[in-house]
Short mmCIF file of C-alpha atoms and ligand atoms in Angstrom, two decimals:
data_model
loop_
_atom_site.label_atom_id
_atom_site.label_comp_id
_atom_site.label_asym_id
_atom_site.label_seq_id
_atom_site.Cartn_x
_atom_site.Cartn_y
_atom_site.Cartn_z
CA UNK A 1 -42.78 1.38 -31.79
CA UNK A 2 -42.20 1.38 -28.02
CA UNK A 3 -45.83 0.37 -27.58
CA UNK A 4 -45.51 -2.47 -30.11
CA UNK A 5 -42.25 -3.61 -28.52
CA UNK A 6 -43.92 -3.78 -25.11
CA UNK A 7 -46.94 -5.65 -26.46
CA UNK A 8 -44.83 -8.33 -28.09
CA UNK A 9 -42.71 -8.79 -24.96
CA UNK A 10 -45.79 -8.80 -22.71
CA UNK A 11 -47.08 -11.88 -24.57
CA UNK A 12 -44.25 -14.01 -23.17
CA UNK A 13 -43.17 -12.26 -19.93
CA UNK A 14 -44.91 -13.36 -16.75
CA UNK A 15 -44.91 -12.62 -13.05
CA UNK A 16 -41.77 -13.95 -11.38
CA UNK A 17 -39.66 -13.84 -14.57
CA UNK A 18 -36.27 -12.21 -15.11
CA UNK A 19 -36.14 -9.32 -17.60
CA UNK A 20 -33.43 -6.99 -18.89
CA UNK A 21 -33.51 -3.42 -20.18
CA UNK A 22 -30.25 -2.78 -22.04
CA UNK A 23 -30.88 0.98 -22.32
CA UNK A 24 -32.80 2.34 -19.33
CA UNK A 25 -32.83 6.02 -20.41
CA UNK A 26 -35.79 7.66 -18.73
CA UNK A 27 -37.23 4.32 -17.72
CA UNK A 28 -40.26 3.71 -19.93
CA UNK A 29 -39.31 0.11 -20.68
CA UNK A 30 -37.82 -0.54 -17.23
CA UNK A 31 -41.12 0.46 -15.63
CA UNK A 32 -43.06 -1.71 -18.07
CA UNK A 33 -40.81 -4.73 -17.39
CA UNK A 34 -41.00 -4.24 -13.62
CA UNK A 35 -44.80 -4.12 -13.70
CA UNK A 36 -44.90 -7.19 -15.89
CA UNK A 37 -42.65 -9.39 -13.69
CA UNK A 38 -44.15 -8.11 -10.40
CA UNK A 39 -42.55 -8.21 -6.96
CA UNK A 40 -41.46 -11.85 -7.35
CA UNK A 41 -39.60 -11.08 -10.57
CA UNK A 42 -36.32 -9.28 -11.29
CA UNK A 43 -35.28 -6.60 -13.78
CA UNK A 44 -31.73 -5.52 -14.63
CA UNK A 45 -31.62 -2.08 -16.30
CA UNK A 46 -28.37 -0.70 -17.73
CA UNK A 47 -27.30 2.79 -18.67
CA UNK A 48 -23.94 4.56 -18.93
CA UNK A 49 -25.57 7.86 -17.85
CA UNK A 50 -26.07 8.11 -14.11
CA UNK A 51 -28.63 10.87 -14.60
CA UNK A 52 -30.76 8.58 -16.77
CA UNK A 53 -30.73 5.91 -14.08
CA UNK A 54 -31.70 8.48 -11.45
CA UNK A 55 -34.70 9.49 -13.58
CA UNK A 56 -35.61 5.84 -14.00
CA UNK A 57 -35.32 5.31 -10.23
CA UNK A 58 -37.59 8.30 -9.52
CA UNK A 59 -40.12 6.94 -11.96
CA UNK A 60 -40.06 3.51 -10.31
CA UNK A 61 -40.45 5.05 -6.85
CA UNK A 62 -43.52 6.98 -8.06
CA UNK A 63 -44.97 3.68 -9.22
CA UNK A 64 -44.22 2.06 -5.85
CA UNK A 65 -41.55 -0.29 -7.23
CA UNK A 66 -38.42 -0.99 -5.16
CA UNK A 67 -35.02 -0.64 -6.85
CA UNK A 68 -31.33 -0.52 -6.07
CA UNK A 69 -28.57 1.47 -7.80
CA UNK A 70 -24.88 0.77 -7.11
CA UNK A 71 -25.77 -0.59 -3.68
CA UNK A 72 -28.02 2.35 -2.72
CA UNK A 73 -31.78 1.97 -2.28
CA UNK A 74 -34.02 -0.90 -1.28
CA UNK A 75 -33.13 -4.23 -2.77
CA UNK A 76 -36.24 -5.07 -4.73
CA UNK A 77 -37.56 -5.81 -8.15
CA UNK A 78 -35.20 -3.62 -10.18
CA UNK A 79 -31.43 -3.43 -10.18
CA UNK A 80 -30.23 -0.28 -11.97
CA UNK A 81 -26.74 -0.86 -13.32
CA UNK A 82 -24.49 2.12 -14.03
CA UNK A 83 -22.32 0.34 -16.55
CA UNK A 84 -22.17 -0.56 -20.21
CA UNK A 85 -24.54 -3.22 -21.47
CA UNK A 86 -21.44 -4.81 -23.05
CA UNK A 87 -20.74 -6.18 -19.56
CA UNK A 88 -24.21 -7.68 -19.22
CA UNK A 89 -23.09 -11.22 -18.30
CA UNK A 90 -20.97 -9.89 -15.41
CA UNK A 91 -24.27 -8.93 -13.73
CA UNK A 92 -26.70 -11.72 -14.60
CA UNK A 93 -26.60 -15.26 -15.93
CA UNK A 94 -30.27 -15.31 -17.04
CA UNK A 95 -32.34 -16.97 -18.32
CA UNK A 96 -34.38 -13.89 -19.21
CA UNK A 97 -37.86 -14.14 -20.80
CA UNK A 98 -37.93 -10.50 -21.89
CA UNK A 99 -35.10 -8.26 -23.07
CA UNK A 100 -35.56 -4.73 -24.44
CA UNK A 101 -33.25 -2.16 -26.00
CA UNK A 102 -34.04 1.23 -27.40
CA UNK A 103 -30.95 2.23 -29.35
CA UNK A 104 -29.73 5.72 -30.22
CA UNK A 105 -29.56 8.63 -27.77
CA UNK A 106 -31.83 9.88 -25.05
CA UNK A 107 -34.45 12.27 -26.47
CA UNK A 108 -33.59 15.77 -25.22
CA UNK A 109 -30.16 14.52 -24.07
CA UNK A 110 -26.65 14.67 -25.54
CA UNK A 111 -26.68 13.06 -29.04
CA UNK A 112 -22.98 12.24 -28.47
CA UNK A 113 -24.05 9.74 -25.81
CA UNK A 114 -25.56 7.42 -28.35
CA UNK A 115 -25.25 3.64 -28.53
CA UNK A 116 -22.23 2.45 -30.58
CA UNK A 117 -22.38 -0.30 -33.13
CA UNK A 118 -19.55 -2.56 -31.86
CA UNK A 119 -20.66 -2.22 -28.25
CA UNK A 120 -24.29 -2.80 -29.21
CA UNK A 121 -23.39 -5.99 -31.10
CA UNK A 122 -21.39 -7.28 -28.13
CA UNK A 123 -24.32 -6.58 -25.77
CA UNK A 124 -26.82 -8.23 -28.13
CA UNK A 125 -24.65 -11.37 -28.47
CA UNK A 126 -24.56 -11.69 -24.69
CA UNK A 127 -28.28 -10.93 -24.46
CA UNK A 128 -29.16 -13.77 -26.86
CA UNK A 129 -27.07 -16.18 -24.77
CA UNK A 130 -29.23 -15.25 -21.78
CA UNK A 131 -32.59 -15.41 -23.55
CA UNK A 132 -34.83 -18.26 -22.33
CA UNK A 133 -36.46 -20.64 -24.82
CA UNK A 134 -39.75 -18.95 -25.72
CA UNK A 135 -38.37 -15.60 -24.57
CA UNK A 136 -38.28 -12.47 -26.74
CA UNK A 137 -35.82 -9.63 -27.23
CA UNK A 138 -37.27 -6.40 -28.67
CA UNK A 139 -35.00 -3.76 -30.22
CA UNK A 140 -36.15 -0.34 -31.34
CA UNK A 141 -33.62 0.98 -33.86
CA UNK A 142 -33.25 4.44 -35.39
CA UNK A 143 -32.48 4.76 -39.07
CA UNK A 144 -33.07 8.52 -39.29
CA UNK A 145 -29.49 9.73 -38.49
CA UNK A 146 -26.09 8.56 -39.85
CA UNK A 147 -24.67 6.61 -36.83
CA UNK A 148 -28.12 5.09 -36.33
CA UNK A 149 -28.25 3.95 -39.93
CA UNK A 150 -24.91 2.17 -39.61
CA UNK A 151 -26.08 0.55 -36.38
CA UNK A 152 -29.37 -0.64 -37.96
CA UNK A 153 -27.50 -2.18 -40.89
CA UNK A 154 -24.98 -3.98 -38.67
CA UNK A 155 -27.63 -5.30 -36.28
CA UNK A 156 -29.83 -6.58 -39.11
CA UNK A 157 -26.92 -8.20 -40.92
CA UNK A 158 -25.97 -10.04 -37.73
CA UNK A 159 -29.57 -11.11 -37.03
CA UNK A 160 -30.02 -12.41 -40.57
CA UNK A 161 -27.10 -14.79 -39.98
CA UNK A 162 -28.84 -16.54 -37.07
CA UNK A 163 -30.25 -20.00 -37.73
CA UNK A 164 -34.02 -19.97 -38.35
CA UNK A 165 -34.16 -23.35 -36.58
CA UNK A 166 -33.53 -21.66 -33.24
CA UNK A 167 -34.45 -18.02 -33.81
CA UNK A 168 -37.51 -16.31 -35.26
CA UNK A 169 -36.88 -12.71 -36.19
CA UNK A 170 -39.62 -10.21 -36.86
CA UNK A 171 -39.20 -6.77 -38.40
CA UNK A 172 -41.98 -4.24 -37.86
CA UNK A 173 -41.76 -0.96 -39.76
CA UNK A 174 -44.03 2.00 -40.48
CA UNK A 175 -44.59 1.41 -44.20
CA UNK A 176 -45.51 5.02 -44.97
CA UNK A 177 -42.62 6.59 -43.00
CA UNK A 178 -39.41 4.91 -44.12
CA UNK A 179 -37.13 6.96 -41.84
CA UNK A 180 -39.15 6.25 -38.69
CA UNK A 181 -37.65 4.06 -35.95
CA UNK A 182 -38.50 0.40 -36.43
CA UNK A 183 -38.70 -2.72 -34.35
CA UNK A 184 -36.77 -5.98 -34.48
CA UNK A 185 -38.03 -8.83 -32.29
CA UNK A 186 -36.01 -11.99 -31.75
CA UNK A 187 -37.74 -15.05 -30.32
CA UNK A 188 -35.76 -18.06 -29.14
CA UNK A 189 -37.31 -21.29 -30.42
CA UNK A 190 -34.88 -23.87 -29.09
C1 SAM B 1 -32.88 5.92 -26.77
S1 SAM B 1 -32.26 5.99 -25.15
C2 SAM B 1 -33.27 4.85 -24.25
C3 SAM B 1 -34.66 5.36 -23.99
C4 SAM B 1 -35.38 4.60 -22.90
N1 SAM B 1 -35.90 3.33 -23.34
C5 SAM B 1 -36.50 5.46 -22.28
O1 SAM B 1 -37.56 4.96 -21.95
O2 SAM B 1 -36.28 6.65 -22.08
C6 SAM B 1 -30.71 5.14 -25.26
C7 SAM B 1 -29.97 5.05 -23.93
O3 SAM B 1 -28.87 4.16 -24.11
C8 SAM B 1 -27.85 4.56 -23.25
N2 SAM B 1 -26.59 3.95 -23.65
C9 SAM B 1 -25.73 4.32 -24.63
N3 SAM B 1 -24.67 3.49 -24.66
C10 SAM B 1 -24.86 2.56 -23.69
C11 SAM B 1 -24.11 1.44 -23.22
N4 SAM B 1 -22.95 1.09 -23.78
N5 SAM B 1 -24.61 0.72 -22.18
C12 SAM B 1 -25.81 1.06 -21.61
N6 SAM B 1 -26.55 2.11 -22.01
C13 SAM B 1 -26.09 2.85 -23.03
C14 SAM B 1 -27.87 6.09 -23.35
O4 SAM B 1 -27.23 6.67 -22.23
C15 SAM B 1 -29.39 6.37 -23.43
O5 SAM B 1 -29.92 6.68 -22.17
#
């Protein structure tokens, strides 16, 4: 699903654009977004776990991409933000052409440090306000564990209430593995 999410965002995200990773974790999507927007672009990547951001930073350094975290590091393409994504609009005003979120908890990490439904919905509302016309937001959601299931339901219910005049919403699921993570992509049409 991560691969599909990246493909669908790559179709609309170009060099020089602004992009946002709402859940940096170990940096897979942050690295993808940074490569996509290039040195003229900007990426904001959020995580509440400092360790996750440090891993992401190390990964970016390996790839030769400049980043800054809480004022430390070289100002460059990526700003790593050690804060909740629910405060997204305190850090950037957009417009962003690509936004990604991979909900749930960090694989191999503490399952208690998972995304929370109310906070997720607040972050997603702000994220849609920042999305550029023609831009896409890709969310990988996890239905396979109880808090994840509640989160999936709440996110989908909210997305279904958005006007189809302005928003196109795609759902991509593994048809022969119903409990597998799935992808929701929101495209802003107007
Ligand atoms: C499934 S992981 C992300 C995986 C990531 N895309 C990667 O490549 O490794 C979810 C991440 O969301 C983070 N998270 C949970 N609540 C958050 C919040 N309120 N704001 C920002 N990040 C949060 C967790 O710390 C965790 O690292």
